[in-house]
Short mmCIF file of C-alpha atoms and ligand atoms in Angstrom, two decimals:
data_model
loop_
_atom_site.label_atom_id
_atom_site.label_comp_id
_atom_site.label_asym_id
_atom_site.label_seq_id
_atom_site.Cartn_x
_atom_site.Cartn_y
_atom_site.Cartn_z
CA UNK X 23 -5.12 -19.64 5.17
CA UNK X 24 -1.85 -22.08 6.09
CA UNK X 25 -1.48 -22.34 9.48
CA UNK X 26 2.31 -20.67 9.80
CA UNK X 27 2.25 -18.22 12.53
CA UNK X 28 4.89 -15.79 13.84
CA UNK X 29 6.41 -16.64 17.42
CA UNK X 30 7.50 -13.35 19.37
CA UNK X 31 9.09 -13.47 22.51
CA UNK X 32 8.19 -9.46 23.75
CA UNK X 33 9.86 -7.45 25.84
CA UNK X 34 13.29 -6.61 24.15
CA UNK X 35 14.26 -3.30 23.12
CA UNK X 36 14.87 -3.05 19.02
CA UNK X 37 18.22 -1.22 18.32
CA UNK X 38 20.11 -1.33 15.06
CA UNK X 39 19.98 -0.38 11.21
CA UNK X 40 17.30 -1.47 8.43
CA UNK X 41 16.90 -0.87 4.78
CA UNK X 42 13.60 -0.32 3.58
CA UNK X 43 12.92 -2.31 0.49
CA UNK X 44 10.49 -0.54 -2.62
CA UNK X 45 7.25 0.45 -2.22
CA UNK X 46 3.87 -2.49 -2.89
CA UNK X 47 2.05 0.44 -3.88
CA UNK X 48 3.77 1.50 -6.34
CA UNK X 49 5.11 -1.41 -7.81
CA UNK X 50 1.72 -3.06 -8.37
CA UNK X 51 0.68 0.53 -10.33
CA UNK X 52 3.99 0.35 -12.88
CA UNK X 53 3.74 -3.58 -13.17
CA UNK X 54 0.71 -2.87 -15.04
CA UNK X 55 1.83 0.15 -16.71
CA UNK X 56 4.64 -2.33 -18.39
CA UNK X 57 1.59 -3.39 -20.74
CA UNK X 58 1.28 0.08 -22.30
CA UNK X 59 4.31 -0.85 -24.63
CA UNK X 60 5.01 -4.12 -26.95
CA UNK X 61 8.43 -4.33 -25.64
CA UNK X 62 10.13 -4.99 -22.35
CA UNK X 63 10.63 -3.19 -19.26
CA UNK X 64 12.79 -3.25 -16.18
CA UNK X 65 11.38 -2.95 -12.91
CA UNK X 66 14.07 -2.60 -10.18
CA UNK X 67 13.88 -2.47 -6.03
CA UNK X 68 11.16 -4.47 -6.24
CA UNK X 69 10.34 -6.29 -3.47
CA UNK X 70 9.40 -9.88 -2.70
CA UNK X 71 5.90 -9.73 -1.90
CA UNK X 72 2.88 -12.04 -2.45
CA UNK X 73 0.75 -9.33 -3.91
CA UNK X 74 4.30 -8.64 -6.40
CA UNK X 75 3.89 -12.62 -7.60
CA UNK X 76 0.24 -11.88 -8.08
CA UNK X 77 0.71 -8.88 -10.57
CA UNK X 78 3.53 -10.91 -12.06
CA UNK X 79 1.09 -14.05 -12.47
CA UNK X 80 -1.99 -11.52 -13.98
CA UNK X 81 0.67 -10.69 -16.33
CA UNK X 82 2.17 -14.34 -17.54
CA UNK X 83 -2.20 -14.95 -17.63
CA UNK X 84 -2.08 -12.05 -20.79
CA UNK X 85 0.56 -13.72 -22.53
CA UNK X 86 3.80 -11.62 -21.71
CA UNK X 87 6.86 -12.91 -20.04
CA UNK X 88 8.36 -11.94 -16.39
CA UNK X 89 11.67 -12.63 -15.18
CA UNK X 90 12.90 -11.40 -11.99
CA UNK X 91 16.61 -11.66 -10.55
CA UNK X 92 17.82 -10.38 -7.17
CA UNK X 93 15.35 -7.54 -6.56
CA UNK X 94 14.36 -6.75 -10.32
CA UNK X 95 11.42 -7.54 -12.50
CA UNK X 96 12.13 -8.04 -16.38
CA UNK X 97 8.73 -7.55 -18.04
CA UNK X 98 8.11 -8.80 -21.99
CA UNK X 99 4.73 -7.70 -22.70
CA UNK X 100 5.49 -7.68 -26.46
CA UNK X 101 3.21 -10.81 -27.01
CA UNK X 102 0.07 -9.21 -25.03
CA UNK X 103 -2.42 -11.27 -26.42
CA UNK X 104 -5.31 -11.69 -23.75
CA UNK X 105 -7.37 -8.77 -22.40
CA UNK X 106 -8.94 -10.76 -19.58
CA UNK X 107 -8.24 -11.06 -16.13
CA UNK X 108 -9.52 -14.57 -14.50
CA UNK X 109 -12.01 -14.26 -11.67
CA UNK X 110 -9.04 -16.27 -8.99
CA UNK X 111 -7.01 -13.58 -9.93
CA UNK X 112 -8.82 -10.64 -9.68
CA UNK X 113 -9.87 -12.06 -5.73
CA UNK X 114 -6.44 -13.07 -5.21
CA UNK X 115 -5.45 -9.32 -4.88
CA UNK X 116 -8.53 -6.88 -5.36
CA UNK X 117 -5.80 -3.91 -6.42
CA UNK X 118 -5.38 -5.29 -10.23
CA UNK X 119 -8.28 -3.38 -10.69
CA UNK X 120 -5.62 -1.43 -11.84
CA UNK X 121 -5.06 -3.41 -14.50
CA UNK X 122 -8.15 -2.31 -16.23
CA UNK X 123 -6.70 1.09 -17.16
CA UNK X 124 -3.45 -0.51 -18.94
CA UNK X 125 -4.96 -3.19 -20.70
CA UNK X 126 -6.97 -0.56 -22.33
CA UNK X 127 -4.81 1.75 -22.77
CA UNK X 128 -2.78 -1.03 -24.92
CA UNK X 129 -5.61 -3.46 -26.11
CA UNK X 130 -8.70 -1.23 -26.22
CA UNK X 131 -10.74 -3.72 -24.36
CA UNK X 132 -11.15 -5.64 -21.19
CA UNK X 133 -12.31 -7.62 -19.44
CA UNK X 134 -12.42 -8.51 -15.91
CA UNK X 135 -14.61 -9.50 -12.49
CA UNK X 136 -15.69 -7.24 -10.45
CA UNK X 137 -13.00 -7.01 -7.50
CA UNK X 138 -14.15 -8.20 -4.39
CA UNK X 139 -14.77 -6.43 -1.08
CA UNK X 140 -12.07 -6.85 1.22
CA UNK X 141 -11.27 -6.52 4.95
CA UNK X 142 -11.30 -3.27 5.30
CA UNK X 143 -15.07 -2.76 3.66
CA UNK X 144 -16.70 -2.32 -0.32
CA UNK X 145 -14.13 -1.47 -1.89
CA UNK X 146 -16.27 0.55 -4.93
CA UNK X 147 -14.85 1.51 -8.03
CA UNK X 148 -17.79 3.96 -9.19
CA UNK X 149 -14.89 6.26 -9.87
CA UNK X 150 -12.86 4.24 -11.95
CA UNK X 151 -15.43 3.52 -13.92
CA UNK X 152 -16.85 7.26 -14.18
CA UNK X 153 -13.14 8.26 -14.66
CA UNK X 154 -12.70 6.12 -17.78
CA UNK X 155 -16.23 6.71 -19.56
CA UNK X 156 -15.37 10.43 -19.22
CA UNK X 157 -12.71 9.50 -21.76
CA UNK X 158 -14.86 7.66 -24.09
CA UNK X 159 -14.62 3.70 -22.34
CA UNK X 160 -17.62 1.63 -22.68
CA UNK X 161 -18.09 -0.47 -20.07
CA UNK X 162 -20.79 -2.89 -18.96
CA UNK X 163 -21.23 -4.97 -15.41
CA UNK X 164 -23.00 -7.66 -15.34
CA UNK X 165 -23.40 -10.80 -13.86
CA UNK X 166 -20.23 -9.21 -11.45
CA UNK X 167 -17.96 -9.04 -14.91
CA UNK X 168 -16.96 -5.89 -16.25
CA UNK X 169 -16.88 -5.77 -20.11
CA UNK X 170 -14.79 -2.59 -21.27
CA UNK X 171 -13.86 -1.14 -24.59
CA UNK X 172 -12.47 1.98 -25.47
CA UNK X 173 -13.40 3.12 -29.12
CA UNK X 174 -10.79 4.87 -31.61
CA UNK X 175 -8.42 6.61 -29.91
CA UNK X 176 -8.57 8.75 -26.52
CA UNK X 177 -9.01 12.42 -27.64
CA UNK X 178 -8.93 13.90 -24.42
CA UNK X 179 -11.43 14.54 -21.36
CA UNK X 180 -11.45 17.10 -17.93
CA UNK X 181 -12.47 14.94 -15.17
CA UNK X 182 -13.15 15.48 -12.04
CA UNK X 183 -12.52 13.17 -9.18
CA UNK X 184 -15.53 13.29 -6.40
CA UNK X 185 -12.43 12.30 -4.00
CA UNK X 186 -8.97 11.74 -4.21
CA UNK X 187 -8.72 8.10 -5.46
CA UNK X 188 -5.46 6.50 -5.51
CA UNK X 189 -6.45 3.86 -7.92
CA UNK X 190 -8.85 5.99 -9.85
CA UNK X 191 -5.72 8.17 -10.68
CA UNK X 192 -3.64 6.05 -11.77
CA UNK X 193 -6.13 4.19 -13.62
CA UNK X 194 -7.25 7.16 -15.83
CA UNK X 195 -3.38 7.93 -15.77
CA UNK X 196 -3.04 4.85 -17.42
CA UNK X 197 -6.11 4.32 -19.57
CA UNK X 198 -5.06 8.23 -20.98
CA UNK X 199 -1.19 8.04 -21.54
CA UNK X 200 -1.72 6.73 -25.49
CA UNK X 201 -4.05 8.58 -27.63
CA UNK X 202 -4.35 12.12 -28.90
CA UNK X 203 -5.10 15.56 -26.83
CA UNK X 204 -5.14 16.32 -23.45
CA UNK X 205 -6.76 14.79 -20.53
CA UNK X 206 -6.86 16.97 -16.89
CA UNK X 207 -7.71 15.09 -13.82
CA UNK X 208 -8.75 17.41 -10.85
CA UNK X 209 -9.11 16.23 -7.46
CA UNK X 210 -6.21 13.67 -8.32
CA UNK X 211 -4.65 11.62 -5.53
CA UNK X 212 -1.36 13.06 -4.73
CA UNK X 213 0.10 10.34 -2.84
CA UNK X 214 4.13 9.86 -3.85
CA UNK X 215 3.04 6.70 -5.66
CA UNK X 216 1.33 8.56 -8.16
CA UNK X 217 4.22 10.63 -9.20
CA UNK X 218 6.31 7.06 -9.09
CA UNK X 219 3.80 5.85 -11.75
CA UNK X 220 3.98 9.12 -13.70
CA UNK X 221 7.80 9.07 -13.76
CA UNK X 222 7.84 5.48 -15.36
CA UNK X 223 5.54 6.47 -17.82
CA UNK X 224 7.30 9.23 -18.42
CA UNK X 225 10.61 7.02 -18.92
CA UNK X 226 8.64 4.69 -21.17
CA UNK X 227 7.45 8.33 -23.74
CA UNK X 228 4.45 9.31 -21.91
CA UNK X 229 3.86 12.99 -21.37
CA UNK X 230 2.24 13.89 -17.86
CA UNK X 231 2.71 16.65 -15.78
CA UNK X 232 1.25 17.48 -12.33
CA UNK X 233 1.67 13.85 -10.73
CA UNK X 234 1.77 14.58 -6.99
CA UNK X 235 -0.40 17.78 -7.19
CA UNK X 236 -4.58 17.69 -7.28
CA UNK X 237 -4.30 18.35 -11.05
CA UNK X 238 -2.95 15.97 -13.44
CA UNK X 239 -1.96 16.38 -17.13
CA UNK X 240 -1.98 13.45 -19.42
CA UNK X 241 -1.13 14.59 -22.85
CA UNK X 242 -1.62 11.66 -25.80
CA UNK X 243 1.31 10.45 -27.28
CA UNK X 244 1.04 7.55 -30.15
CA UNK X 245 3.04 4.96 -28.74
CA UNK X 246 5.59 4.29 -26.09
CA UNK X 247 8.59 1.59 -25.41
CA UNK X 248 10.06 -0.41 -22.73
CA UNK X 249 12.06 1.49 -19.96
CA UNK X 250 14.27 1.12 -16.76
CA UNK X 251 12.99 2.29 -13.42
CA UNK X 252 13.27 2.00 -9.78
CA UNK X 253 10.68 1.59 -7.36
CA UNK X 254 10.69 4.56 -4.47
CA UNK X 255 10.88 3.28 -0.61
CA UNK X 256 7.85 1.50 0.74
CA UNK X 257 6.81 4.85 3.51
CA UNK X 258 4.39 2.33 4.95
CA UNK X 259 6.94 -0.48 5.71
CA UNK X 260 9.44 2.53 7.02
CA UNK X 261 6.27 3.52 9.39
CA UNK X 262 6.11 -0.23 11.02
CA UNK X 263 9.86 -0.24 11.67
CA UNK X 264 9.76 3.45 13.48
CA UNK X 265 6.72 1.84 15.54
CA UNK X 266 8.54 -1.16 16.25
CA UNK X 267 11.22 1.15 18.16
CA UNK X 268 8.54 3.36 19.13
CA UNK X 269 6.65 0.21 21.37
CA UNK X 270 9.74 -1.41 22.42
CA UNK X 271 11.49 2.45 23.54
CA UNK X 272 14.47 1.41 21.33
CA UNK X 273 15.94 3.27 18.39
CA UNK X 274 16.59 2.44 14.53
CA UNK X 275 18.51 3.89 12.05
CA UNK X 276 16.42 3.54 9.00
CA UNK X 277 18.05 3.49 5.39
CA UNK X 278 16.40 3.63 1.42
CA UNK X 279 14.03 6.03 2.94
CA UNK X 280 12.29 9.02 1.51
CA UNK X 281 12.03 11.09 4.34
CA UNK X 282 9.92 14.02 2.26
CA UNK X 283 7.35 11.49 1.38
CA UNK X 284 6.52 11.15 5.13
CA UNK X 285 6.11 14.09 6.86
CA UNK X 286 2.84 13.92 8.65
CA UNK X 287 3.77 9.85 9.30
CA UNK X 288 7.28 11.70 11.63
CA UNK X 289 5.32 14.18 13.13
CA UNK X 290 2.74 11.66 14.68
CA UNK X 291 5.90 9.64 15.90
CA UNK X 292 7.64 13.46 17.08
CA UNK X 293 4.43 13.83 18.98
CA UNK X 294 4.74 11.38 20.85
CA UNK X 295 7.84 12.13 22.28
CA UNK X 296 10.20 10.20 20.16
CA UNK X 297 13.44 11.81 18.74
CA UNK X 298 13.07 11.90 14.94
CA UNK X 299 16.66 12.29 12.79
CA UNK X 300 15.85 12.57 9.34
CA UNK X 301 18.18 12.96 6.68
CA UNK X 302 18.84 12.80 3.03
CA UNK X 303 17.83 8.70 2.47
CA UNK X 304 17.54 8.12 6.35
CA UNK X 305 15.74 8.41 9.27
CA UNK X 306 16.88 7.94 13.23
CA UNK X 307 14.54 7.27 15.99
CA UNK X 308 14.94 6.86 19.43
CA UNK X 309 12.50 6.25 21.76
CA UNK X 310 14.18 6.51 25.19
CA UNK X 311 11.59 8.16 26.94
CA UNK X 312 7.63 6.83 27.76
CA UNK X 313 5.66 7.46 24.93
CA UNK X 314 2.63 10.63 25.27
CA UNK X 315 -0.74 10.19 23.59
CA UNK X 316 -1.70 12.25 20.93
CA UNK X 317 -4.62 14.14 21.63
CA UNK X 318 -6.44 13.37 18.20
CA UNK X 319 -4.97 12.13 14.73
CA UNK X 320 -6.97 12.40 11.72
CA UNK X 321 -6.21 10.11 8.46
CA UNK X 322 -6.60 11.45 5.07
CA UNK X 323 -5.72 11.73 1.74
CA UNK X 324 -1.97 12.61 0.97
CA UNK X 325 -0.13 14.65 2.59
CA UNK X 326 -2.42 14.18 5.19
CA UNK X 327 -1.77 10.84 7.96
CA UNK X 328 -1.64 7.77 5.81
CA UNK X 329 -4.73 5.76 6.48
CA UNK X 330 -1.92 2.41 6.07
CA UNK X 331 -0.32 4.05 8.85
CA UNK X 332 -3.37 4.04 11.56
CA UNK X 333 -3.11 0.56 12.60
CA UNK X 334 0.26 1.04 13.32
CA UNK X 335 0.29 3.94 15.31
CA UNK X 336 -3.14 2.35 17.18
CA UNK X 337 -0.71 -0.37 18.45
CA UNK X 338 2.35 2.08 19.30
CA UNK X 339 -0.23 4.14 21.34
CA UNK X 340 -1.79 1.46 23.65
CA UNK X 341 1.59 1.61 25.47
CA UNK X 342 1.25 5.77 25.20
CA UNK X 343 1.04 7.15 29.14
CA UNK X 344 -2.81 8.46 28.40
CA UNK X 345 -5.69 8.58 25.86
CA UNK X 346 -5.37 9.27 22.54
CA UNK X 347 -8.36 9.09 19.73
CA UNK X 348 -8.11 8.12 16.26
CA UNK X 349 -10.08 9.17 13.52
CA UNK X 350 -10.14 7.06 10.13
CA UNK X 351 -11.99 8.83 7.64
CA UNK X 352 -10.74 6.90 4.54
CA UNK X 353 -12.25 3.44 5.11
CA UNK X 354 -14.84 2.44 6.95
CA UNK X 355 -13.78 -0.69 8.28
CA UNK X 356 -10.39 -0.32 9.77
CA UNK X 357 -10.35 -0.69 13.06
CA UNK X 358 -10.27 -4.47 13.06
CA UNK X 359 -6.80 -4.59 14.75
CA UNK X 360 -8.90 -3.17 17.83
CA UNK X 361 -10.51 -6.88 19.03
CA UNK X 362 -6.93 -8.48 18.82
CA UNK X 363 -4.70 -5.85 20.13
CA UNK X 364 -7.11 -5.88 23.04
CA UNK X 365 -6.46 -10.08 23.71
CA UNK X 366 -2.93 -8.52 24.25
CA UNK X 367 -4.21 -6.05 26.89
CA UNK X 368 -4.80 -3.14 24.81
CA UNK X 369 -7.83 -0.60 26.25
CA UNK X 370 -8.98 0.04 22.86
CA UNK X 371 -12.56 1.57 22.26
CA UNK X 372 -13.85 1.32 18.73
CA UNK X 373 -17.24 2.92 17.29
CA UNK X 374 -17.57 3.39 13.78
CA UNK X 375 -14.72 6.04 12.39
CA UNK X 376 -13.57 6.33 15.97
CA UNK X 377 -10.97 4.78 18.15
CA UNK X 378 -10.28 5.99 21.84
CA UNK X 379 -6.90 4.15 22.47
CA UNK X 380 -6.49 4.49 26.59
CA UNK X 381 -2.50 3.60 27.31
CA UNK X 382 -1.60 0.72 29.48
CA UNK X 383 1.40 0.28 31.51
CA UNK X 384 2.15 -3.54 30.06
CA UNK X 385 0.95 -5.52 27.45
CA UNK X 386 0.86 -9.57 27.48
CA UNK X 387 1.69 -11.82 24.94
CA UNK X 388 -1.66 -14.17 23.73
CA UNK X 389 -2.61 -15.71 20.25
CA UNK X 390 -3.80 -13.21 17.96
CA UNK X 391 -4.97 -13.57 14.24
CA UNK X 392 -4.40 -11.24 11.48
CA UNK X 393 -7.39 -9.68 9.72
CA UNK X 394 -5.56 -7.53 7.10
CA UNK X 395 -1.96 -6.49 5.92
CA UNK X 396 -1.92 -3.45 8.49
CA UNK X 397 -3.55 -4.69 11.20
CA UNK X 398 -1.42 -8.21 11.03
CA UNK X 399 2.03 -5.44 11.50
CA UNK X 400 0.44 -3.93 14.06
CA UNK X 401 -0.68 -7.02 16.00
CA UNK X 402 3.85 -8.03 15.17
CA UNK X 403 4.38 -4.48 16.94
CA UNK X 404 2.05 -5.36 20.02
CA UNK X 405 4.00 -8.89 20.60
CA UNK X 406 7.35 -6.92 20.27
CA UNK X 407 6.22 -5.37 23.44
CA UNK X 408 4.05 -7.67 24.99
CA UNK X 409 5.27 -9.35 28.13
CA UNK X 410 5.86 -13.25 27.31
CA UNK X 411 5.14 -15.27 23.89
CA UNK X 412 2.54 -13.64 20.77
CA UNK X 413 1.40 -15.75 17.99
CA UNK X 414 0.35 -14.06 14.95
CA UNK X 415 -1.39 -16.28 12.25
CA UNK X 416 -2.94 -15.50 8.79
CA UNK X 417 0.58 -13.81 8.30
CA UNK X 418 -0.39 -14.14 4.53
CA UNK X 419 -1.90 -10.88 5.19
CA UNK X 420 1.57 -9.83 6.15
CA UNK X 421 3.52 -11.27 3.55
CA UNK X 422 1.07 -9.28 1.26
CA UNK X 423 3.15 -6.31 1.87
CA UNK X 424 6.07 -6.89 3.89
CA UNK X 425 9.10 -8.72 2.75
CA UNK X 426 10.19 -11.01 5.67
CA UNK X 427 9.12 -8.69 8.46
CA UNK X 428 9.80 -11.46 10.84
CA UNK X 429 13.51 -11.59 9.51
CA UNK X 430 14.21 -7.75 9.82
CA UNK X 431 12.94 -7.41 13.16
CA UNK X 432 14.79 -10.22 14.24
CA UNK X 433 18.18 -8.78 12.93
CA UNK X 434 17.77 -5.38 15.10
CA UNK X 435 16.86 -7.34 18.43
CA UNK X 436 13.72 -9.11 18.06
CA UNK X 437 12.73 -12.24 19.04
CA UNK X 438 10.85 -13.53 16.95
CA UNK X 439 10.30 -16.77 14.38
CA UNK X 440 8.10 -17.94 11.39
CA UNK X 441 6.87 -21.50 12.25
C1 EPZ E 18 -4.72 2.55 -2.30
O1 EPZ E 18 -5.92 1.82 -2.33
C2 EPZ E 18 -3.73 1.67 -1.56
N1 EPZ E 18 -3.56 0.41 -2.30
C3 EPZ E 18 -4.24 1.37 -0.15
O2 EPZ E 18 -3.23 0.62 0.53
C4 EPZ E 18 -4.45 2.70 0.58
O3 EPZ E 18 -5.01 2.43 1.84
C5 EPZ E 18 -5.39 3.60 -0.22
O4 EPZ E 18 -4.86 3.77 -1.56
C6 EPZ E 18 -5.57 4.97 0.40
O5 EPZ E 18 -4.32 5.60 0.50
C7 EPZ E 18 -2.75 0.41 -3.39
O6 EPZ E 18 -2.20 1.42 -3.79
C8 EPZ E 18 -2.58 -0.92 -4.10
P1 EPZ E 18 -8.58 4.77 -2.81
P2 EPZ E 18 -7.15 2.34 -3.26
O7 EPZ E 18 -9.18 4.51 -4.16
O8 EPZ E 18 -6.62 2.91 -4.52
C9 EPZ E 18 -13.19 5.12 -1.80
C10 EPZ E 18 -2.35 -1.13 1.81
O9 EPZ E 18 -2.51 -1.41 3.00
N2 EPZ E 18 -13.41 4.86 -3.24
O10 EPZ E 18 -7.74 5.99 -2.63
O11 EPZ E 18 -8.16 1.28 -3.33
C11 EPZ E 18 -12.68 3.89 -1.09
O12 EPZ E 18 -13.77 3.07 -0.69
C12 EPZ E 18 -3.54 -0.72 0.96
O13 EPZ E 18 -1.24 -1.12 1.21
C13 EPZ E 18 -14.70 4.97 -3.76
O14 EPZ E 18 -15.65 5.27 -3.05
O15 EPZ E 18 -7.71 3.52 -2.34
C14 EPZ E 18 -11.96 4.46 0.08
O16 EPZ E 18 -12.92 4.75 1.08
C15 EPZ E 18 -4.84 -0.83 1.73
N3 EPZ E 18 -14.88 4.72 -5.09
C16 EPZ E 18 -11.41 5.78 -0.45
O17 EPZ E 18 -12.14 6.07 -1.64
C17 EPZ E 18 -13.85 4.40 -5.91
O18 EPZ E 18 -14.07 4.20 -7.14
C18 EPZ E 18 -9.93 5.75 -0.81
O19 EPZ E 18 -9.75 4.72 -1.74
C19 EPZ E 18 -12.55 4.30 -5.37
C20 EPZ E 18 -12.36 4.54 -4.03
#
């Protein structure tokens, strides 16, 4: 971990206008779906993350050829020559497990180590794995490395998902798109991202149908080739910047949004009292009056609340005028913004899937650490609206999915600095 930390002065209102730049998660998902085709792709409103270089570095490792300018990522994977993914860069970002399901959709075989835990708990792929020996992949662990091959071609499989796996989905998605008959995926994550993925597949020849719904159609098509496409909105990254005017009671007109894609994220934020303006690509906020507490709020799967989200709207609600409790019933370990939002005064109480967040009337600035992408924002928001100086550090976390957070804050009011 390098030792940079963010420097936040707290205490001033945020006011002003910020474009939200494409979406990590579904970027990472149609870098990988690039390999499906020996010819090159366009990837554009991509945006300048760490875990963005990562995908782009897995890739160079399997022999094809990236070149990005401005916010766009040229992909060459005509020269796809390696099928395995090196154990440093499978820790460096645990989601290229989603690699798995391109490189055999293209190469027929794999091979890569198991992915790490990570902060927020196990992070099993049981389903993946089920997922893709429903349609015929043989794949062996051991020794933490998982060996894959997928025989002949993919004729087709009904699977059923136990729960609605992002990466599952799209890995099945991917390992199914080339090949012959038709492969159904119930129980399929519906999260936007999904249909992103299925729409660049889709651009490159692939046939699915159903992306965004709990039943997905892949139907086999011989080959593909290289597309165009652009990313959607990061919903997640739009979330922070409503809670940074949400903590600080100031207002933000966001732009490059997707308003559809967040519905139950606006209603949390309309809950608690703030004005919520969303229009075609853009959202208004204003948060001009104290903030209530929401009574309970539940994540789960899309459309439900975004489990990404929960961290973020823990921090906006210590400064809520009551209690509020949060429920996180996708992961089991993410309430580890708790400990440091409470250095900054926070009256958090956290016990297994629950959080009871009581609301304080001030919050003071103190050095807090990052433990994980969402919890390092959330720990940004707190110092926004913490009396006196925050330090965040680990901001690696942050720059994982955020590109220069500390830069867009500062230019609608913040004071705040990288050091
Ligand atoms: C994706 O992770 C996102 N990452 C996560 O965002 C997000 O929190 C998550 O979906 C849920 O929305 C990317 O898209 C790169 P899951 P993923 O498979 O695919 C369990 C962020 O902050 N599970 O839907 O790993 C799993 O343990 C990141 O941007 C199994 O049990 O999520 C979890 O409890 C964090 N077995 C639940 O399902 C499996 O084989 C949801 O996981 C797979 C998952």
């Amino acid at each position: 971990m390098t030792d940079t930390r963010l420097y936040i002065e707290g205490g001033r209102k945020i006011s002003g206008s910020l474009s939200v730049h494409g979406a990590k998660n579904s970027v990472l998902p149609v870098l990988a779906a690039t390999l499906l085709s020996p010819s090159v792709s366009r990837i554009k409103n991509c945006p300048a993350l760490s875990d963005v270089y990562s995908s782009t570095r897995i890739l160079g490792s399997l022999g094809c050829k990236c070149r990005s300018d401005k916010s766009a990522i040229e992909v060459d994977a005509t020269a796809l020559s390696d099928c395995e993914i090196s154990e440093s860069l499978m820790r460096e970002m645990r989601s290229s497990i989603v690699f798995l399901g391109a490189i055999l959709g293209r190469l027929r075989r794999c091979r890569l180590s198991f992915p790490g835990g990570c902060e927020l708990g196990p992070r099993p792929i049981d389903i993946h794995i089920s997922g893709l020996r429903s349609l015929g992949a043989k794949i062996i662990e051991d020794h933490g490395v998982l060996d894959c091959t997928l025989p002949g071609t993919v004729t087709g499989a009904v699977i059923n998902l136990p729960l609605p796996s992002v990466g599952a989905t799209e890995n099945i998605m991917l390992a199914a798109t080339i090949g012959s008959g038709v492969t159904l995926i119930h129980n399929a994550a519906r999260e936007p991202e999904i249909k992103d993925l299925a729409g660049f597949i889709n651009a490159m020849g692939g046939k699915i149908s159903g992306a965004g719904s709990s039943t997905v159609t892949v139907e086999g098509v011989e080959k593909l080739h290289g597309a165009e496409f652009s990313v959607m909105p990061d919903r997640i990254v739009a979330a922070t910047y409503m809670g940074a005017a949400a903590i600080t009671g100031g207002e933000l007109m966001l732009t490059g949004v997707r308003p559809s894609d967040m519905i139950s994220t606006i209603s949390q934020f309309e809950q608690m009292g703030c004005g919520v303006y969303p229009y075609s690509d853009r959202i208004f906020i204003s948060a001009k009056k104290p903030l209530n507490p929401i009574k309970t709020v539940r994540t789960a799967p899309y459309p439900g609340f975004p489990t990404d989200c929960q961290p973020i709207l823990m921090a906006v609600l210590t400064r809520a005028r009551g209690t509020s409790v949060i429920v996180e019933n996708i992961f089991e370990n993410r309430f580890r913004a708790a400990p440091e939002l409470r250095r900054l005064g926070a009256d958090i109480k956290a016990e297994g899937r629950v959080a009871v967040v009581e609301g304080v009337p001030r919050l003071s600035g103190s050095p807090v650490v990052a433990t994980d992408l969402r919890a390092g924002a959330a720990l940004v928001l707190a110092g926004l609206a913490a009396e006196g100086t925050t330090t965040v550090s680990n901001i690696n976390y942050i720059d994982r999915g955020y590109e220069q957070l500390e830069a867009a804050l500062k230019s609608v009011g913040a004071r705040i600095k990288r050091v």
